Coordinates of C-alpha atoms and ligand atoms in Angstrom, one line a residue:
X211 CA 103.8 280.6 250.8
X212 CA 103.4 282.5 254.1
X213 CA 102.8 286.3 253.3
X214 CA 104.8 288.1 255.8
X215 CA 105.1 291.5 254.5
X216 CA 103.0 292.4 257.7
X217 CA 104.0 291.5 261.5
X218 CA 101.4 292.5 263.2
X219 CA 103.5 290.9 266.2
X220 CA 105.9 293.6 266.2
X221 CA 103.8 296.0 267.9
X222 CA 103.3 293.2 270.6
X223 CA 107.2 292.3 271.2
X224 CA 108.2 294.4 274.4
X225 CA 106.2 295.8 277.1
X226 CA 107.2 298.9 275.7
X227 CA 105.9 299.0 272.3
X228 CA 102.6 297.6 274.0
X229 CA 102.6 300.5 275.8
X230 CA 103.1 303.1 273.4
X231 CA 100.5 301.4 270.5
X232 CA 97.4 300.9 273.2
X233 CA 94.6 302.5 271.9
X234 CA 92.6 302.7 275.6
X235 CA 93.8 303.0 279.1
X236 CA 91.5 303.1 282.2
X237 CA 91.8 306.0 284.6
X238 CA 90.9 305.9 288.4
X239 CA 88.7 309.4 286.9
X240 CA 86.5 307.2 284.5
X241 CA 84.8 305.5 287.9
X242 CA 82.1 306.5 289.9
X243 CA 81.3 304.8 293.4
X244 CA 77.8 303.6 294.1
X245 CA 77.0 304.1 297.4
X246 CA 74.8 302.5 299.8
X247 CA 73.2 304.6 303.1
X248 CA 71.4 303.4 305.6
X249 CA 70.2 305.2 308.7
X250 CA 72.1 305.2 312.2
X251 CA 75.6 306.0 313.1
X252 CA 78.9 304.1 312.9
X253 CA 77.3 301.3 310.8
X254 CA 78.4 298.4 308.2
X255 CA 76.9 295.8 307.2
X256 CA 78.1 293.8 304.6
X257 CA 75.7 292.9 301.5
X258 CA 75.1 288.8 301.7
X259 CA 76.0 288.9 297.9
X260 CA 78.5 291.5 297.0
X261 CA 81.2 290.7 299.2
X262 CA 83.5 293.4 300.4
X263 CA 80.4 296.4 299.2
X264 CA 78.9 298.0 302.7
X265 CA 75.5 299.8 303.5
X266 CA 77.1 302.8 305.6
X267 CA 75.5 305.3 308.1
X268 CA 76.5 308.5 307.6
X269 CA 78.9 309.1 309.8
X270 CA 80.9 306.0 308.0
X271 CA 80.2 307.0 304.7
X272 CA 82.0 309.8 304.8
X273 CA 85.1 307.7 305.9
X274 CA 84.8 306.1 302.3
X275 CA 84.5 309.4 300.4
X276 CA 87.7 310.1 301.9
X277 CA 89.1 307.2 300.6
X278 CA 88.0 308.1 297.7
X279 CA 89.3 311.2 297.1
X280 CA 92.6 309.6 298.5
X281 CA 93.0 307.3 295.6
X282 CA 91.6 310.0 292.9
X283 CA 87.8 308.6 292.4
X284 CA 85.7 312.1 291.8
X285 CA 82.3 310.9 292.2
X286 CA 79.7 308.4 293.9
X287 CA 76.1 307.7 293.4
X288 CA 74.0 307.8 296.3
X289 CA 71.5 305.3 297.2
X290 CA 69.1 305.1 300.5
X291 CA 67.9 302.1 302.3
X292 CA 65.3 304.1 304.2
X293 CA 63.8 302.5 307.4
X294 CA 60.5 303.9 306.1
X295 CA 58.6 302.3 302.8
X296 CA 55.2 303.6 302.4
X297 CA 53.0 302.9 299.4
X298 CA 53.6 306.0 297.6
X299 CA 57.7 306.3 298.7
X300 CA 56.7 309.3 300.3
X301 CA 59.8 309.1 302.5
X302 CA 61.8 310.2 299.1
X303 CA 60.6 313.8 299.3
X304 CA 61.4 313.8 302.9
X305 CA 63.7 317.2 303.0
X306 CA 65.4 315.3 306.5
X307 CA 65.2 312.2 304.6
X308 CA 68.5 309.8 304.8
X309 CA 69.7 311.0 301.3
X310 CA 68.9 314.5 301.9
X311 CA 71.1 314.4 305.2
X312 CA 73.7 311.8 303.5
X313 CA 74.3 314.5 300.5
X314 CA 74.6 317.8 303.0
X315 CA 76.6 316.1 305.0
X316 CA 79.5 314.8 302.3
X317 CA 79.1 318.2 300.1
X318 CA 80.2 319.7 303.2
X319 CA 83.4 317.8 303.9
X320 CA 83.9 316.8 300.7
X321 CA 82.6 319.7 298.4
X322 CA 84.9 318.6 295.6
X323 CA 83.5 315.4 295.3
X324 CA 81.2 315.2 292.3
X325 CA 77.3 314.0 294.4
X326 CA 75.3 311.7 292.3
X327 CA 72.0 310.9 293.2
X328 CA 69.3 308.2 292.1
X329 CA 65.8 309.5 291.0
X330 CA 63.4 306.7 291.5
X331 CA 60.8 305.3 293.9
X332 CA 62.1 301.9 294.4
X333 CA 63.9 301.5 297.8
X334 CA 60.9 304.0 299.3
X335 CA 57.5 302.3 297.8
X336 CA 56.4 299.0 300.4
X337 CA 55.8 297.1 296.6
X338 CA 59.4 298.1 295.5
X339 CA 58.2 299.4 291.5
X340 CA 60.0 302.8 290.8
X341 CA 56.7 304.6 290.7
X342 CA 53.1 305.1 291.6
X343 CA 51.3 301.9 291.5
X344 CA 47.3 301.9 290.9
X345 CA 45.3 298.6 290.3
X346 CA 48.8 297.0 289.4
X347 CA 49.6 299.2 286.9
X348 CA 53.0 301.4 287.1
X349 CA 51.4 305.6 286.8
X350 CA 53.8 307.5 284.5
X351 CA 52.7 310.8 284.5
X352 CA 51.9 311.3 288.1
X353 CA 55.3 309.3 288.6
X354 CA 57.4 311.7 287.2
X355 CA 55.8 314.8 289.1
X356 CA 57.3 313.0 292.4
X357 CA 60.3 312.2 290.2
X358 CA 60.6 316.1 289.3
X359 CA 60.3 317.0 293.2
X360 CA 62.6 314.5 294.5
X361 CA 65.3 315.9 292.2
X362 CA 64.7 319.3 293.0
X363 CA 65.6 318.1 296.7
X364 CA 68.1 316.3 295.8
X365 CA 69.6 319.9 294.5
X366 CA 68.5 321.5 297.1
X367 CA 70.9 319.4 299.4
X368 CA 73.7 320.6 297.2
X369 CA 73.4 317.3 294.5
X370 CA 75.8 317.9 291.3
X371 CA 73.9 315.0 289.3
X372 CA 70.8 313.5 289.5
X373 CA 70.4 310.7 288.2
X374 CA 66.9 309.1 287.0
X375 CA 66.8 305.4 286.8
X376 CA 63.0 304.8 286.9
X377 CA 62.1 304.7 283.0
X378 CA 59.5 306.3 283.0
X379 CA 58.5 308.4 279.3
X380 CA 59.2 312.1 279.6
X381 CA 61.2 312.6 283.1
X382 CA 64.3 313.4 281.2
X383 CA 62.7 317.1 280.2
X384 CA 60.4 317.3 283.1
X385 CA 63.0 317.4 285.6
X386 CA 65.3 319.9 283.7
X387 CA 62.4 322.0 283.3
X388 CA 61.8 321.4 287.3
X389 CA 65.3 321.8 288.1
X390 CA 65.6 325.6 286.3
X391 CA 62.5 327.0 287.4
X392 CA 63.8 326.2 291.1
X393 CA 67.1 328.3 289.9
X394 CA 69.2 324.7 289.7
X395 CA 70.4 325.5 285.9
X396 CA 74.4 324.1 286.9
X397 CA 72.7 320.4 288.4
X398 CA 73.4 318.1 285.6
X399 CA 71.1 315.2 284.3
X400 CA 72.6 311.8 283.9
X401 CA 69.9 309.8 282.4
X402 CA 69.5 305.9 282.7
X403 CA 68.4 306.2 279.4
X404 CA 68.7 301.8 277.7
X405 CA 67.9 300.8 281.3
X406 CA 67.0 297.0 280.4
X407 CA 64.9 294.7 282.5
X408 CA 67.6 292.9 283.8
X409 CA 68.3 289.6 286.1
X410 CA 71.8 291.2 286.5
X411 CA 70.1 293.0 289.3
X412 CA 69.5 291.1 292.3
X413 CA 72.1 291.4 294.4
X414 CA 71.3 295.3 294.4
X415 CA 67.4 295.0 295.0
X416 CA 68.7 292.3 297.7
X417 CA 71.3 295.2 299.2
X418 CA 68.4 297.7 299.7
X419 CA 65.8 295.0 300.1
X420 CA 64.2 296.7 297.2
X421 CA 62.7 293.5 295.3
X422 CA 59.1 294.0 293.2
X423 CA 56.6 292.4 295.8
X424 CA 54.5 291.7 292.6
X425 CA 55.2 291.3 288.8
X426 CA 58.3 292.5 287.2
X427 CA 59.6 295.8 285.5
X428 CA 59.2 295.1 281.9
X429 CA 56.4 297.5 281.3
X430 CA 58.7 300.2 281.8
X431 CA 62.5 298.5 281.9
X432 CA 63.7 297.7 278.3
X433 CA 63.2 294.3 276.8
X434 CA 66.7 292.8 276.4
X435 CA 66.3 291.7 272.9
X436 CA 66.4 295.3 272.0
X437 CA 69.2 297.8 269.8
X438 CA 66.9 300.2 268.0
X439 CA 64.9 300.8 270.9
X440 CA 67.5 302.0 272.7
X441 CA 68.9 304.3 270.2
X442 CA 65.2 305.8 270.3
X443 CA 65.2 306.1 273.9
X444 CA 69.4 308.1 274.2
X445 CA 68.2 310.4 271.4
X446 CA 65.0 311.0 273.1
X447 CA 66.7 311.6 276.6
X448 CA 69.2 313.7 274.8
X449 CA 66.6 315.9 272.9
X450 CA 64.6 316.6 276.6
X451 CA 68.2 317.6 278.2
X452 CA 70.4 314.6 279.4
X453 CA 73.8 315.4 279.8
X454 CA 75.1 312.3 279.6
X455 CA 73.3 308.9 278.9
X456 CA 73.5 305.2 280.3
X457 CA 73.5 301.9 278.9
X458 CA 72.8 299.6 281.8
X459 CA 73.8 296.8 282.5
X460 CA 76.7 297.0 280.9
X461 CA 79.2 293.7 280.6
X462 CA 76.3 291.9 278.2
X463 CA 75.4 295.5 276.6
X464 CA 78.3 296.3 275.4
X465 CA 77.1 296.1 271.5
X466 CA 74.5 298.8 272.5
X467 CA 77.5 301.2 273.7
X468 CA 79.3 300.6 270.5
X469 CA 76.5 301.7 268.2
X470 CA 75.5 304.7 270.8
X471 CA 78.7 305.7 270.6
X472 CA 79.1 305.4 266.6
X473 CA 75.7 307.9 266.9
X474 CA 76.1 310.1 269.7
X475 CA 78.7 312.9 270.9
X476 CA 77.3 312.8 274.4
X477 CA 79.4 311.4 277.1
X478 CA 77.7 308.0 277.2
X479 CA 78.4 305.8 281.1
X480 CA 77.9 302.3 281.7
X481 CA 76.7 300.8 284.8
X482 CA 78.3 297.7 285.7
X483 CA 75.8 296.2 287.8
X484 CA 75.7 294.3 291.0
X485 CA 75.0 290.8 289.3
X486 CA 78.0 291.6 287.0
X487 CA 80.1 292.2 290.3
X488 CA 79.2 289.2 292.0
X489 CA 79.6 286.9 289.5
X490 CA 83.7 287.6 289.0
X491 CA 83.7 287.5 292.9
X492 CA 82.4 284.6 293.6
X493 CA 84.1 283.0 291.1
X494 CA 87.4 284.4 292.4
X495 CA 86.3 283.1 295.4
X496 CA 86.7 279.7 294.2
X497 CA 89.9 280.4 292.6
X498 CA 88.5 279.9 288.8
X499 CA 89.4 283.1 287.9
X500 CA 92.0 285.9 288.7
X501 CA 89.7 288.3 289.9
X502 CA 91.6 291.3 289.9
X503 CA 92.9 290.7 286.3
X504 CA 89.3 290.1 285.4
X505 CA 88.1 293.0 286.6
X506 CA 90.9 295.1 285.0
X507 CA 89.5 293.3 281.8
X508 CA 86.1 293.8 281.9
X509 CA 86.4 297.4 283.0
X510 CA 88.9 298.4 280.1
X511 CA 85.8 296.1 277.9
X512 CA 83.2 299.0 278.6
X513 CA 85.9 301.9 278.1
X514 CA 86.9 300.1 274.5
X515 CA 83.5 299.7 273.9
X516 CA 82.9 303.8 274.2
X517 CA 81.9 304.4 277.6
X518 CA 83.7 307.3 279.2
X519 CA 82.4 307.0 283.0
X520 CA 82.2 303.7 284.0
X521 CA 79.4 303.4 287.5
X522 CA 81.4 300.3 289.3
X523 CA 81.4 298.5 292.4
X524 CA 85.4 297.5 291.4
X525 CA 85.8 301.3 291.8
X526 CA 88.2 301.4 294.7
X527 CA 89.5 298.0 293.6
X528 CA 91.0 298.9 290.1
X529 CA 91.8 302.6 291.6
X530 CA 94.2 300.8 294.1
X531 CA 95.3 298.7 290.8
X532 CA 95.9 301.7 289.2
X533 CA 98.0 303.5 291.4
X534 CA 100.0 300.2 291.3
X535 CA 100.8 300.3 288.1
Ligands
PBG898 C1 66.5 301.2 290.7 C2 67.9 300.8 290.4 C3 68.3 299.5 290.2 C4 69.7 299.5 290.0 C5 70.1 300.9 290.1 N1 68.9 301.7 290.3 C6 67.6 298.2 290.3 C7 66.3 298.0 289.6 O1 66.0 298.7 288.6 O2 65.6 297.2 290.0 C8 70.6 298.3 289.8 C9 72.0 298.5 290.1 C10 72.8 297.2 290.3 O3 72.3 296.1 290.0 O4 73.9 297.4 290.7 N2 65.9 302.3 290.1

């Protein structure tokens, strides 16, 4: 005999009743924009494998934030693809460096736009690693004093976040200690904090031509068979002074936000990476997929999952979505 005293299909019968009993809902407020700069004026270029996502000049860059603030997104990430790669990314600290101009120039037109920027060496060292490199080994210490400088520039520009995705042990309190002595005590820390060693990322390193020239990341990156690791490495971010953490990549990380989220009260983001993107595009592309209803999906995924800011390429995508709907 069928037991029916529960219907669990009666909260599913009408659009309405869907409505009212969903437990999570996307907003356009949950994304953040990365975006690419490169140097010049009234430039585009498409990246080869993340269709419809631009490297933009300046100038052009500040036509997206527009957009953006049009359709409700709050915040990018800034990242440079600097004509100039030295061995030590000394182009980074550059205080008329691309980035510095890029975030002076959209504070001032668009000074209610949250400015996130990325702390790490990669798209400014010739090898591509996000530090100092000496007889093939990735420096820490010394890595994190350029770290510490570069975000204090990055403030200096008018940055709201700074955001360090290099890894290394200890940058987390070194740059809030950096950033208050310099009188920066309002510029927030968003740490990459369970950054794994990832193969989601190529189509990013390929966007700012940013690939390791030799070995990998794993002695710094996380290894991806990892939980407990990563709960050590939130709570240690937290203790030096993150405001919020990241779990990245996020679509196949997803557990890792669930249990950081089960441990942690600090607003936790996800970064839905550039292999992630690619991979629903191309195969909307070939018509396997609905893309747009995947992304939807895998976007509401990470929010369910107990991310609250969501760092998207879809961004403008799903914003568009959701003033549709
Ligand atoms: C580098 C950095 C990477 C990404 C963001 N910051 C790549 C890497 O660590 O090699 C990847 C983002 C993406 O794939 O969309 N510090």
């Amino acid at each position: 005999m069928l037991d029916l005293t529960h219907r669990p299909r009666r909260l599913r019968t009408s659009k309405a009743i869907r409505d009212l009993t969903q437990e999570t809902t996307l907003h356009t407020s949950d994304f953040v924009f990365p975006l690419f700069l490169i140097e010049g004026t009234n430039k585009q270029e498409e990246v080869a494998s993340m269709p419809n996502i631009f490297r933009y000049s300046i100038d052009n860059a500040l036509k997206v934030c527009e957009e953006l603030q049009t359709l409700g997104i709050r915040a990018i990430d800034l990242f440079g693809v600097p004509d100039k790669k030295d061995e030590t990314g000394s182009e980074a600290l550059n205080p008329k460096g691309l980035i510095q101009r890029g975030i002076r120039a959209i504070k001032k037109e668009f000074p209610d736009l949250c400015v996130m920027t990325d702390i790490a060496l990669d798209p400014f060292t010739s090898h591509g690693h996000d530090g100092l490199v000496k007889d093939g080994k990735i420096l820490n210490d010394e890595t994190v004093e350029v770290l510490c400088e570069m975000a204090c520039s990055h403030a200096e520009c008018g940055a709201d976040v700074v955001a360090p995705s290099d890894m290394m042990d200890g940058r987390v309190g070194a740059i809030r200690e950096a950033l208050d002595d310099e009188g920066f005590i309002d510029v927030a820390i968003m740490a990459y904090s369970a950054k794994y060693a990832s193969s989601f990322y190529a189509p990013f390193r390929e966007a700012l031509h940013s690939a390791p020239k030799f070995g990998d990341k794993k002695t710094y990156q996380m290894n991806p068979a990892n939980s407990d690791e990563a709960m050590r490495e939130i709570e240690l971010d937290i203790s030096e002074g993150a405001d919020i953490v990241m779990v990245k990549p996020a679509m196949v990380y997803l557990d890792i936000v669930r249990r950081a989220r089960e441990r942690i009260e600090t607003p936790i983001a996800v970064y839905n990476v550039s292999g992630e993107y690619s991979m629903i595009k191309a195969a909307a592309q070939n018509g396997w997929i609905d893309g747009e209803r995947v992304m939807m999906e895998t976007l509401l995924s990470m929010k369910r999952a107990g991310a609250k800011l969501i760092f998207t390429y879809f961004a403008i995508e799903a914003a568009k979505l959701l003033k549709q709907s």
